[in-house]
Coordinates of C-alpha atoms and ligand atoms in Angstrom, one line a residue:
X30 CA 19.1 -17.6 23.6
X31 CA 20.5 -15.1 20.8
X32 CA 18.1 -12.2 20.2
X33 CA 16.9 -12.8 16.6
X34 CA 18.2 -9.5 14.6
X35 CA 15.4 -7.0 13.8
X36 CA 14.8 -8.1 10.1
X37 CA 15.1 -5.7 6.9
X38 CA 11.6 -5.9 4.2
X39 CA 12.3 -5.4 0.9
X40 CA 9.6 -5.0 -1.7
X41 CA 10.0 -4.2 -5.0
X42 CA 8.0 -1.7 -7.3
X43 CA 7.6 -3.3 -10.9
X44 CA 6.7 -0.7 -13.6
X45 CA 6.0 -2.3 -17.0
X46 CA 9.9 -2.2 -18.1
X47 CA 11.7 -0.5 -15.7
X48 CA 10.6 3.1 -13.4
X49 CA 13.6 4.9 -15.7
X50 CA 11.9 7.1 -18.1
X51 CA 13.8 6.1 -20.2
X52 CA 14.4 2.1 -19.9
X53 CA 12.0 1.9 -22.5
X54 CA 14.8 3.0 -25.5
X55 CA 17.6 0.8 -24.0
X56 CA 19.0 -2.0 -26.7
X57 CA 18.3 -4.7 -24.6
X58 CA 14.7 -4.0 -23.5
X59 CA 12.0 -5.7 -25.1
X60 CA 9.5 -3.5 -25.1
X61 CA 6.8 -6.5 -26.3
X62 CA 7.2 -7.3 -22.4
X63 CA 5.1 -4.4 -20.9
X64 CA 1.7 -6.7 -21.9
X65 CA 2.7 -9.7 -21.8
X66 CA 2.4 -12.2 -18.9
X67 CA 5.5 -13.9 -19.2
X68 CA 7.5 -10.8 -18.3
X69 CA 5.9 -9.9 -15.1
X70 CA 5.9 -13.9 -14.1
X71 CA 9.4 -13.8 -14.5
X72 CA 9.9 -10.8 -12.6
X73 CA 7.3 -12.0 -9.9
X74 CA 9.4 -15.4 -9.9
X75 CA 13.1 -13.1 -9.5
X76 CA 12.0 -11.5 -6.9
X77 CA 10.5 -14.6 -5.6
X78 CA 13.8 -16.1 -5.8
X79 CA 15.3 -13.1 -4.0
X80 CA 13.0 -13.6 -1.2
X81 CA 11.5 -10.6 -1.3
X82 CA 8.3 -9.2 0.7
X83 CA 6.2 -8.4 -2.2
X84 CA 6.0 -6.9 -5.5
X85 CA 4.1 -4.2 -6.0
X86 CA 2.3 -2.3 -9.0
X87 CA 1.0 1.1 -9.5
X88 CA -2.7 2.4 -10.7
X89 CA -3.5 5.6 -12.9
X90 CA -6.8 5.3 -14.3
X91 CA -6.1 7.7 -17.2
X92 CA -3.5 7.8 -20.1
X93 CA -1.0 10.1 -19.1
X94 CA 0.3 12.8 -21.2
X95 CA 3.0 12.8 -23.0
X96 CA 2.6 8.5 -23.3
X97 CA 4.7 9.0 -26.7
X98 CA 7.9 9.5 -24.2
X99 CA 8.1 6.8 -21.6
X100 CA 5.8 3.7 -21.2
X101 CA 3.1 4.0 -19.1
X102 CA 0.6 1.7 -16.4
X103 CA -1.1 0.2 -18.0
X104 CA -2.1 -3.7 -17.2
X105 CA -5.1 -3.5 -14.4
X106 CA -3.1 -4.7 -11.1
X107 CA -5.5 -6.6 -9.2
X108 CA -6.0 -8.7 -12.7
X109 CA -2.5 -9.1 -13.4
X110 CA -1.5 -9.8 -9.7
X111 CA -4.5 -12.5 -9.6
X112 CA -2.9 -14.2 -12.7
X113 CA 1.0 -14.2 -11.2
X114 CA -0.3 -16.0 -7.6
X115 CA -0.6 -19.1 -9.7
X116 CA 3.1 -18.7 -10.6
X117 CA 4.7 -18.0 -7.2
X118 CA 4.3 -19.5 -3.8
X119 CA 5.2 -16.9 -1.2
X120 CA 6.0 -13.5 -2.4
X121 CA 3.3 -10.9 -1.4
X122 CA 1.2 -9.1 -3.9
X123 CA 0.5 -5.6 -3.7
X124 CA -2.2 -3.8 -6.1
X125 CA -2.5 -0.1 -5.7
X126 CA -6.6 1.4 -6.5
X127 CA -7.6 4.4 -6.1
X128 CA -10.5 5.7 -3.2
X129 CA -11.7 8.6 -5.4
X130 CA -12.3 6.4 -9.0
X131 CA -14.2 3.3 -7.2
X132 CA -16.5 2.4 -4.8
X133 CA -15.7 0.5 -1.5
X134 CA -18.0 -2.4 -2.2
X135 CA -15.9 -3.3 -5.5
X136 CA -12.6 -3.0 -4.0
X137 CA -13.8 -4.7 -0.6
X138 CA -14.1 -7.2 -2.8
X139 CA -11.5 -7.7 -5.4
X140 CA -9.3 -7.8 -2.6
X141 CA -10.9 -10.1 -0.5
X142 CA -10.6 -12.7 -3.8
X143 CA -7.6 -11.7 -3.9
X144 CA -6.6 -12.8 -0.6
X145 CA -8.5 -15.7 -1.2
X146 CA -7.1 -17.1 -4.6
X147 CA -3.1 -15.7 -3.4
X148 CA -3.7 -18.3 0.4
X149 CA -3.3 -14.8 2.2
X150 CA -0.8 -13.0 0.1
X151 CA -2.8 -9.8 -1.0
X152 CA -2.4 -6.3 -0.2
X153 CA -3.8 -2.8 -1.3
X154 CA -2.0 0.4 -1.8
X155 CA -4.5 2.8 -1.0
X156 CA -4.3 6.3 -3.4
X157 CA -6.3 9.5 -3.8
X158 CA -4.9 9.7 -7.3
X159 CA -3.2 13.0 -8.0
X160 CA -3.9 12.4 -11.9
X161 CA -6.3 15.3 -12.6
X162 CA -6.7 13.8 -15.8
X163 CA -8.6 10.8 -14.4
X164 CA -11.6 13.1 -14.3
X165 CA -12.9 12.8 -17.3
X166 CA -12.8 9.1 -17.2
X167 CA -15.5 8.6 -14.5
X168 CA -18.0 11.7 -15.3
X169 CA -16.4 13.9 -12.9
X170 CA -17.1 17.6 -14.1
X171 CA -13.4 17.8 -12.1
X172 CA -11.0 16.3 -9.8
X173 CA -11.4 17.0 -6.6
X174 CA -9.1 18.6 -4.1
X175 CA -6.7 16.8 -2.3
X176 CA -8.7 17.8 1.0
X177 CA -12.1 16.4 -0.2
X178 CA -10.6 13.1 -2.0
X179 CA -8.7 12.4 1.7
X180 CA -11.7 12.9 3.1
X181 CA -13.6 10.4 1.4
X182 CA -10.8 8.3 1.4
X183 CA -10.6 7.8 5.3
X184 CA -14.6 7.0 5.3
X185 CA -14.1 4.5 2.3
X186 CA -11.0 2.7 4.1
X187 CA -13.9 3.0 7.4
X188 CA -16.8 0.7 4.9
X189 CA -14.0 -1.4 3.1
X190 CA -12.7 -2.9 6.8
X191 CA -16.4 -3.3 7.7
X192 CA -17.3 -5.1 4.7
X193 CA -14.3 -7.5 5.7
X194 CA -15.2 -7.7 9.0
X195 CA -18.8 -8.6 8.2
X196 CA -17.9 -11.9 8.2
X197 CA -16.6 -14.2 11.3
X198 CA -13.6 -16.4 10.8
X199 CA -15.8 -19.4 11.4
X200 CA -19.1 -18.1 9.7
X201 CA -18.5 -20.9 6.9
X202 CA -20.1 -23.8 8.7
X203 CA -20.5 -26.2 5.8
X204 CA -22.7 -28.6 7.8
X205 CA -23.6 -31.2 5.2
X206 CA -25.9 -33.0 7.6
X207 CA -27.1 -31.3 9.8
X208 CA -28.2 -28.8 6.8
X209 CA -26.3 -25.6 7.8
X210 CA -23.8 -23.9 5.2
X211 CA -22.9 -20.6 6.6
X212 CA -24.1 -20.0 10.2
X213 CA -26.1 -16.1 9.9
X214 CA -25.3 -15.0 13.5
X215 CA -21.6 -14.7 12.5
X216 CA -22.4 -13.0 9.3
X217 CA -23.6 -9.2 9.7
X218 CA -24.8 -6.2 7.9
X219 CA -22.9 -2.9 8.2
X220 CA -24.8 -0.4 7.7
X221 CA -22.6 1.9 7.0
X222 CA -24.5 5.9 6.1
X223 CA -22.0 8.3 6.1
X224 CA -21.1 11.7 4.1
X225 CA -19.6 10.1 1.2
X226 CA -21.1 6.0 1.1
X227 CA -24.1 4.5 2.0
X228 CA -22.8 0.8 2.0
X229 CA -25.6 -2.0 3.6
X230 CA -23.4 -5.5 3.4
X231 CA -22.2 -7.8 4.1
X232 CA -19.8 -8.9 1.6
X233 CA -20.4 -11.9 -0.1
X234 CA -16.4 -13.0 0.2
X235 CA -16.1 -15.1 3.6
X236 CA -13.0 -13.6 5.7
X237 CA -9.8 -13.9 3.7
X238 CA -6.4 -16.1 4.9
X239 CA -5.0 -12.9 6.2
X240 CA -8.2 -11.6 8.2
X241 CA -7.8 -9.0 6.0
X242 CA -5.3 -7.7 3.1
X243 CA -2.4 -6.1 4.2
X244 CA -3.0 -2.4 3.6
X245 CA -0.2 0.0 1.7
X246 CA -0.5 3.5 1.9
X247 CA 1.9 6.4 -0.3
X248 CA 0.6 9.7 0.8
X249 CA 3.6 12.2 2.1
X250 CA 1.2 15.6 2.9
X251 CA -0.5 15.8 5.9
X252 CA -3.6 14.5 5.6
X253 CA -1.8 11.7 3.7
X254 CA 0.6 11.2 6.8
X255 CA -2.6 11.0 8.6
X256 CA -4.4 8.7 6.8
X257 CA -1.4 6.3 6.7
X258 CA -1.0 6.8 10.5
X259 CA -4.3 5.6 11.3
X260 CA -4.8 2.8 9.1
X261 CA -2.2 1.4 7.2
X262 CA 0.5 -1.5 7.6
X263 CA 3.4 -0.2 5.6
X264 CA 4.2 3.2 4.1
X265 CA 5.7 4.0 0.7
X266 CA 7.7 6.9 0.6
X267 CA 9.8 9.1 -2.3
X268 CA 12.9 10.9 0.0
X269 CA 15.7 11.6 -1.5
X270 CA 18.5 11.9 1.4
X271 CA 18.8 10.5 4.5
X272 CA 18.2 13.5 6.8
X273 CA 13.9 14.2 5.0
X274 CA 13.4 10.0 5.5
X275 CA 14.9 9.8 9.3
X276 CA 12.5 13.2 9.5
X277 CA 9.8 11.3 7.2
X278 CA 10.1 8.4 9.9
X279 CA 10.0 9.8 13.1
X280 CA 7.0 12.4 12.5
X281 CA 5.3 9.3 10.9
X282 CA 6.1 7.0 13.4
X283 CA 4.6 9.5 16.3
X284 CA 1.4 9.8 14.3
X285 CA 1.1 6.1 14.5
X286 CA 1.3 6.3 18.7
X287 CA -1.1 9.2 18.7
X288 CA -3.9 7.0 16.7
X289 CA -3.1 4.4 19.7
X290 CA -0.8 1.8 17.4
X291 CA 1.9 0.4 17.9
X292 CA 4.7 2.1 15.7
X293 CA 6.7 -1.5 15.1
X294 CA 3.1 -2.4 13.7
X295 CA 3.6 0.3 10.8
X296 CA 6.6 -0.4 8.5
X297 CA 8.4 2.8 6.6
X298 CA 9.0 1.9 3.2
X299 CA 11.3 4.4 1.4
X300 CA 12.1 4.3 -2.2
X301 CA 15.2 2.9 -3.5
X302 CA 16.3 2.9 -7.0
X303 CA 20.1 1.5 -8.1
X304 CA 22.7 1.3 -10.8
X305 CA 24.8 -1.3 -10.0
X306 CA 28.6 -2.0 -11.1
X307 CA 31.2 -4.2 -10.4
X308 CA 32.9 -0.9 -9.5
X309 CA 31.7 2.7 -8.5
X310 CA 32.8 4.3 -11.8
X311 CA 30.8 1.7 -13.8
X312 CA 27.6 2.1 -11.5
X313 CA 28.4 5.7 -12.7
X314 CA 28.6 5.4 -16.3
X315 CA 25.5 2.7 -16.5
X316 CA 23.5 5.7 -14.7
X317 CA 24.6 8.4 -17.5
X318 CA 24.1 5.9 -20.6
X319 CA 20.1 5.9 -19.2
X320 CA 20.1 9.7 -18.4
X321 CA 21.6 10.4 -22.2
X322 CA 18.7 8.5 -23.0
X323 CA 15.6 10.6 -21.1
X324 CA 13.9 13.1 -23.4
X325 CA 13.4 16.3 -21.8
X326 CA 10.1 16.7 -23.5
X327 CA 8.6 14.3 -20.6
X328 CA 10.7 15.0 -17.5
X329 CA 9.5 18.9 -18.6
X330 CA 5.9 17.8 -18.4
X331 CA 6.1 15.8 -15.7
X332 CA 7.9 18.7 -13.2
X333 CA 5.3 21.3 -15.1
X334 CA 2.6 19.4 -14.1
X335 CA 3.7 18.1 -10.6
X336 CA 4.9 21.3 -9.4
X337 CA 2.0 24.2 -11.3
X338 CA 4.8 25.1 -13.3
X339 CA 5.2 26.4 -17.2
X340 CA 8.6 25.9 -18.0
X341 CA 9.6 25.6 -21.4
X342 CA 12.6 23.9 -23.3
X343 CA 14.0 27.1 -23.9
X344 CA 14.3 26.9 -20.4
X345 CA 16.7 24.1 -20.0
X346 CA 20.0 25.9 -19.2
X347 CA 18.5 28.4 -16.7
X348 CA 19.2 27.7 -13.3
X349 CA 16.5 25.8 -11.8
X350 CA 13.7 28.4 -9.0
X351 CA 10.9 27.4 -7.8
X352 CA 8.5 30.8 -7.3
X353 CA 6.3 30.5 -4.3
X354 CA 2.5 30.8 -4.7
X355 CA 0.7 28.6 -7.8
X356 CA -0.1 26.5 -4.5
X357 CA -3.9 26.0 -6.4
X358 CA -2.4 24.2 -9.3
X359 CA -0.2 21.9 -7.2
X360 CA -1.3 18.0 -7.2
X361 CA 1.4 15.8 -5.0
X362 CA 2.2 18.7 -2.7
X363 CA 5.0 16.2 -0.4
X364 CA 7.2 16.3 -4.3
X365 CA 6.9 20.2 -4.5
X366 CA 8.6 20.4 -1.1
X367 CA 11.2 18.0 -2.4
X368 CA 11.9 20.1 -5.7
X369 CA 11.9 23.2 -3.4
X370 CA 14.5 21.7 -1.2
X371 CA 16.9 21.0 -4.5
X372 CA 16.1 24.9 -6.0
X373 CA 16.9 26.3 -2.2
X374 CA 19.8 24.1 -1.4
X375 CA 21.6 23.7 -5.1
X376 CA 22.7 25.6 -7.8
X377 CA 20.9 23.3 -10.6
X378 CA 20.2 24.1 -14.2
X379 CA 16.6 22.5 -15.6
X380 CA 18.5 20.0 -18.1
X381 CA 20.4 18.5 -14.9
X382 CA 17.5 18.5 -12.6
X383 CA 15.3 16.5 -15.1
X384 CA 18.1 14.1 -15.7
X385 CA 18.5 13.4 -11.8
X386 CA 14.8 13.0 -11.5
X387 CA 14.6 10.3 -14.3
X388 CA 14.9 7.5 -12.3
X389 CA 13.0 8.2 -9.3
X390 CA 11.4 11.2 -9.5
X391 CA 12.5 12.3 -5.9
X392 CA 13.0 9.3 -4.4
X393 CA 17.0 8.2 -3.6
X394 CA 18.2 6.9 -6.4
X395 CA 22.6 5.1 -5.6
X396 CA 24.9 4.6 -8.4
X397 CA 27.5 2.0 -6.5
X398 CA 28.7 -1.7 -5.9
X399 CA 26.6 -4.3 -4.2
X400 CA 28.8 -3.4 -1.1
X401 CA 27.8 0.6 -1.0
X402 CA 24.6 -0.3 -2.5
X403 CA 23.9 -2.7 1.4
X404 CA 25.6 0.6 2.8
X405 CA 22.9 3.0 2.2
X406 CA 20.2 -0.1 3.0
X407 CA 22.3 -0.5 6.3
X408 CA 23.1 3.0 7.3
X409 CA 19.4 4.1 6.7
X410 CA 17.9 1.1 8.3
X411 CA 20.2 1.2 11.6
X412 CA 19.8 4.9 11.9
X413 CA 16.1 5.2 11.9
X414 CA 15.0 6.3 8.8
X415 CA 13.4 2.8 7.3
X416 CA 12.3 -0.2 8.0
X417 CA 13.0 -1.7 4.8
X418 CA 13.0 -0.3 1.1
X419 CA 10.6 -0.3 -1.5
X420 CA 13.1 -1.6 -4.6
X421 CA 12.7 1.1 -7.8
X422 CA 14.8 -1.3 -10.7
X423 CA 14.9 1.4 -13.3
X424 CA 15.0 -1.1 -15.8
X425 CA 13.5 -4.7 -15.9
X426 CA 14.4 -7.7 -15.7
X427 CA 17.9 -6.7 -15.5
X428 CA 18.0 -4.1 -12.2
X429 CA 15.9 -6.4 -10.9
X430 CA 17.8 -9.7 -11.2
X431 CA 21.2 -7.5 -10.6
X432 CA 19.6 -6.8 -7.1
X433 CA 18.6 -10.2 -6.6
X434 CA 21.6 -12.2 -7.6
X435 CA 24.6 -9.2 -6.1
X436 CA 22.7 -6.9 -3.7
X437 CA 20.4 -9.4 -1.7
X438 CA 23.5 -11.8 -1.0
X439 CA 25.4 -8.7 0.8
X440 CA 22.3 -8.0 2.4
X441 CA 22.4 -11.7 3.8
X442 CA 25.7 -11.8 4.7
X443 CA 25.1 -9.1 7.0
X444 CA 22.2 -10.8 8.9
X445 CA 19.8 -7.9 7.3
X446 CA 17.8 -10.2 5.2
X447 CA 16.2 -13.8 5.5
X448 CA 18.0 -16.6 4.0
X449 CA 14.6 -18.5 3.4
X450 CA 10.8 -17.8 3.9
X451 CA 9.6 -18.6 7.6
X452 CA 6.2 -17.9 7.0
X453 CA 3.3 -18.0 4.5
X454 CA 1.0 -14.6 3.9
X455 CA 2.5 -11.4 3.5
X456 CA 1.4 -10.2 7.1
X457 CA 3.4 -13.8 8.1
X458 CA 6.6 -11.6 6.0
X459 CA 5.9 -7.9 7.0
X460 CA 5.7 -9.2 11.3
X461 CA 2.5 -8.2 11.4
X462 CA 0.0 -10.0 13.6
X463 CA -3.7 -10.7 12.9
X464 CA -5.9 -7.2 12.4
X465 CA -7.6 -6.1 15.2
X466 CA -11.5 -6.2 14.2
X467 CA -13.1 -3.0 13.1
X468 CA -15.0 -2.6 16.6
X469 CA -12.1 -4.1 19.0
X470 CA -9.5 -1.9 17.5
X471 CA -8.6 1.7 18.4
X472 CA -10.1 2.9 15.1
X473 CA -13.1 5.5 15.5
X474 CA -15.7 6.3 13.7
X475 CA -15.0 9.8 13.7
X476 CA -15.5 12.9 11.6
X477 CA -13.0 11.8 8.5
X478 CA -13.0 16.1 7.8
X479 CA -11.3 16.1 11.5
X480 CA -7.9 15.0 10.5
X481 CA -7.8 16.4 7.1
Ligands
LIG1 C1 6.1 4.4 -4.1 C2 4.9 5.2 -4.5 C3 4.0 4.7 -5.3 C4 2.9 5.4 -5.7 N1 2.0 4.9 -6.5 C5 0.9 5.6 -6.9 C6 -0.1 5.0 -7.8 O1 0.1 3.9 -8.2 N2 -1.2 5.8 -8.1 C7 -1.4 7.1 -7.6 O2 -2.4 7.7 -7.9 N3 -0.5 7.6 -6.8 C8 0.6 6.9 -6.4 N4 1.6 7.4 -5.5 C9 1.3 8.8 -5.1 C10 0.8 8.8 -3.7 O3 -0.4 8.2 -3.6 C11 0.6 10.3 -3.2 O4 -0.3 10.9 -3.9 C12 1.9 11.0 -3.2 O5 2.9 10.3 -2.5 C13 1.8 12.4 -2.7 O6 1.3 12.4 -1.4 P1 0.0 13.3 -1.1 O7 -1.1 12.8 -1.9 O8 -0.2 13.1 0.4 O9 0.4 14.7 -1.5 C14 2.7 6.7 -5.2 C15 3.6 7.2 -4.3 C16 4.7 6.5 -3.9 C17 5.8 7.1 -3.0

């Protein structure tokens, strides 16, 4: 019997019009797309067509500055994915949330519904949020630090499995005559009292198709790494070479054995974003007519505000440093270390850096032909350093259906990609078998602090 080849995931990350800064001020966008339903169902039903994993959207509960630049998040995720998995069939849906700006019983929830109304297609991207803005939203006299918001993350992620394990696969009796609807034995409390919740259950969502949603996590610092190791299914990931992802993977990848998992169980996601051309020199150009477009009002923001910095335009033809110390004012530490790497490695000015970070923000961003576009996806996936790619079109629809309709075909051809669905819920996609209940599986109860 032929050994069926390990197979590739590919998911794709939709961002109103495209994750380019500056997609927004392309001719051919319409920008009326980035609230209206008909755009994400036809990019839910491309990637669909593609085959895809999932599709995936991003949460920031907070206007973020400088939204006069580029377009931001807006549309709430598990609302708008809800309304697109009654226009597809298969692909997965993934909704990021936050752990610091809600409370486990809500999410628990949403998710669970989600799982329900999607026949076991939902998943959650679990974040902290690094958006000090978000604050002032929720009453907060301040955002806490990253320590304390992963600490209360791990105990939330510790109630939210609970909740979705309070209910037995075959608690929904629905005994018409002999009188019994749900059976209460196989329906318990939690009673979950800990630092950070006091959560009593059960939910009121039977278990969902899936046992559970899948769960997505993004964090790169340690006690992200951590938090990804012990609980989730699939990692996103910003690296921008091959040598920090096959790092990225194996230090990731021993985490997960340490928590007692099986590392094939936890899939590395990296991010990929793409200009694509019929040649190499036209993948080229397509990259600079978007970068000629960025306005370095926003990238300056961005980098000031990722990285502690107060760089000004006046700034822009200085050779790119990055001083030490400021380590207090620092939000997504994993990027800072990216950006460090560039300033130690690379003579860079400012106006270049933000123009190479326009598209992905740090993670790998190819300028190429479908064929060296399946390189990279084949070199990076063969070589340990991915399981799969988390797709970053920097401008939709069209990166996206260019991936679908050039890249994915390639992909096929070399046996790296399915040629149809086999299966029906995202797990069914991803390979992953049915969770583990909360009490059978190796996850303890312990001090969340412990692995901060
Ligand atoms: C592909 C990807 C998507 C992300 N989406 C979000 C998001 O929607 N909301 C958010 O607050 N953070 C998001 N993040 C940021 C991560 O949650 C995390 O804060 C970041 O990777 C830095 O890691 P750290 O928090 O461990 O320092 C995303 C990161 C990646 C790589």
């Amino acid at each position: 019997m032929s050994e069926v080849p390990r197979q590739h995931h590919l998911n794709a990350f939709l961002r109103n019009v495209g994750q380019h800064e500056a997609a927004w001020r392309r001719p051919e966008t319409d920008l009326s797309g980035f609230t209206d339903i008909d755009h994400y169902i036809h990019l839910a039903q491309t990637a669909e067509r593609g085959l895809l994993d999932a599709i995936f959207f991003a949460d920031h509960p907070v206007l973020k500055s400088r939204s006069q630049d580029r377009l931001f998040d807006t549309l709430d995720p598990l609302t708008l994915l809800a309304a697109l998995s009654t226009a597809t069939k298969r692909i997965g849906l993934v909704a990021t949330a936050s752990t610091t700006y809600n409370e486990p019983y809500n999410l628990a929830r949403r998710y669970a519904t989600l799982d329900h109304v999607s026949r076991g297609r939902a998943a959650w991207n679990i974040v902290t949020t690094a958006n000090a803005g978000a604050a002032a939203n929720f009453g907060y006299p301040h955002h806490p630090d990253a320590e304390l918001r992963y600490a209360r993350a791990s105990e939330f992620l510790e109630v939210v499995l609970k909740l979705w394990d309070s209910w037995d696969e075959d608690a929904f009796v629905g005994d018409k005559e002999g009188g019994l609807l749900v059976d209460p034995d196989r329906i318990r409390e939690i009673n979950h009292e800990g630092k950070h919740f006091s959560v009593r259950g059960p939910l009121e969502v039977p278990r969902s198709p899936q046992g559970r949603p899948v769960l997505f996590e993004a964090g790169s610092s340690e006690p992200g790494k951590n938090l990804s190791a012990r609980y989730a299914d699939a990692i996103f990931t910003a690296q921008p070479d091959y040598e920090n992802a096959q790092a990225f993977y194996q230090d990731v990848k021993s985490r997960v054995k340490a928590y007692g998992r099986n590392p094939d169980h936890v899939l590395i996601l990296p991010g990929l974003s793409f200009f694509i051309g019929g040649t190499e020199a036209q993948a080229r150009a397509l990259q600079n007519e978007f970068e000629d477009l960025t306005l370095p009002t926003y990238g300056l923001a961005q980098l000031n505000q990722t990285a502690g910095l107060s760089l000004t335009l006046d700034d822009l033809d200085s050779v790119f440093t990055l001083p030490g110390g400021g380590e207090k004012n620092i939000v997504m530490k994993s990027r800072v270390e990216l950006l460090r790497h560039i300033a130690s490695t690379e003579t860079i000015t400012l106006r270049q850096l933000l123009r190479r970070l326009s598209a992905g923000r740090g993670h790998r961003v190819v300028a190429g032909t479908p064929v060296q576009i399946a390189d990279t996806i084949e070199h990076w996936f063969k070589n340990g350093a991915a399981d799969g790619f988390n797709l970053i079109p920097p401008a939709l629809p069209t990166s996206l259906e260019a991936f679908v309709d050039h890249v994915v075909p390639e992909l096929q051809k070399r046996r790296l990609f399915r040629t149809e669905y086999t299966g029906v819920t995202l797990r069914d996609h991803l390979g992953l078998s049915s969770p583990a209940r909360v009490c059978e599986s190796s996850v303890s109860v312990e001090d969340p602090a412990a692995i901060v």
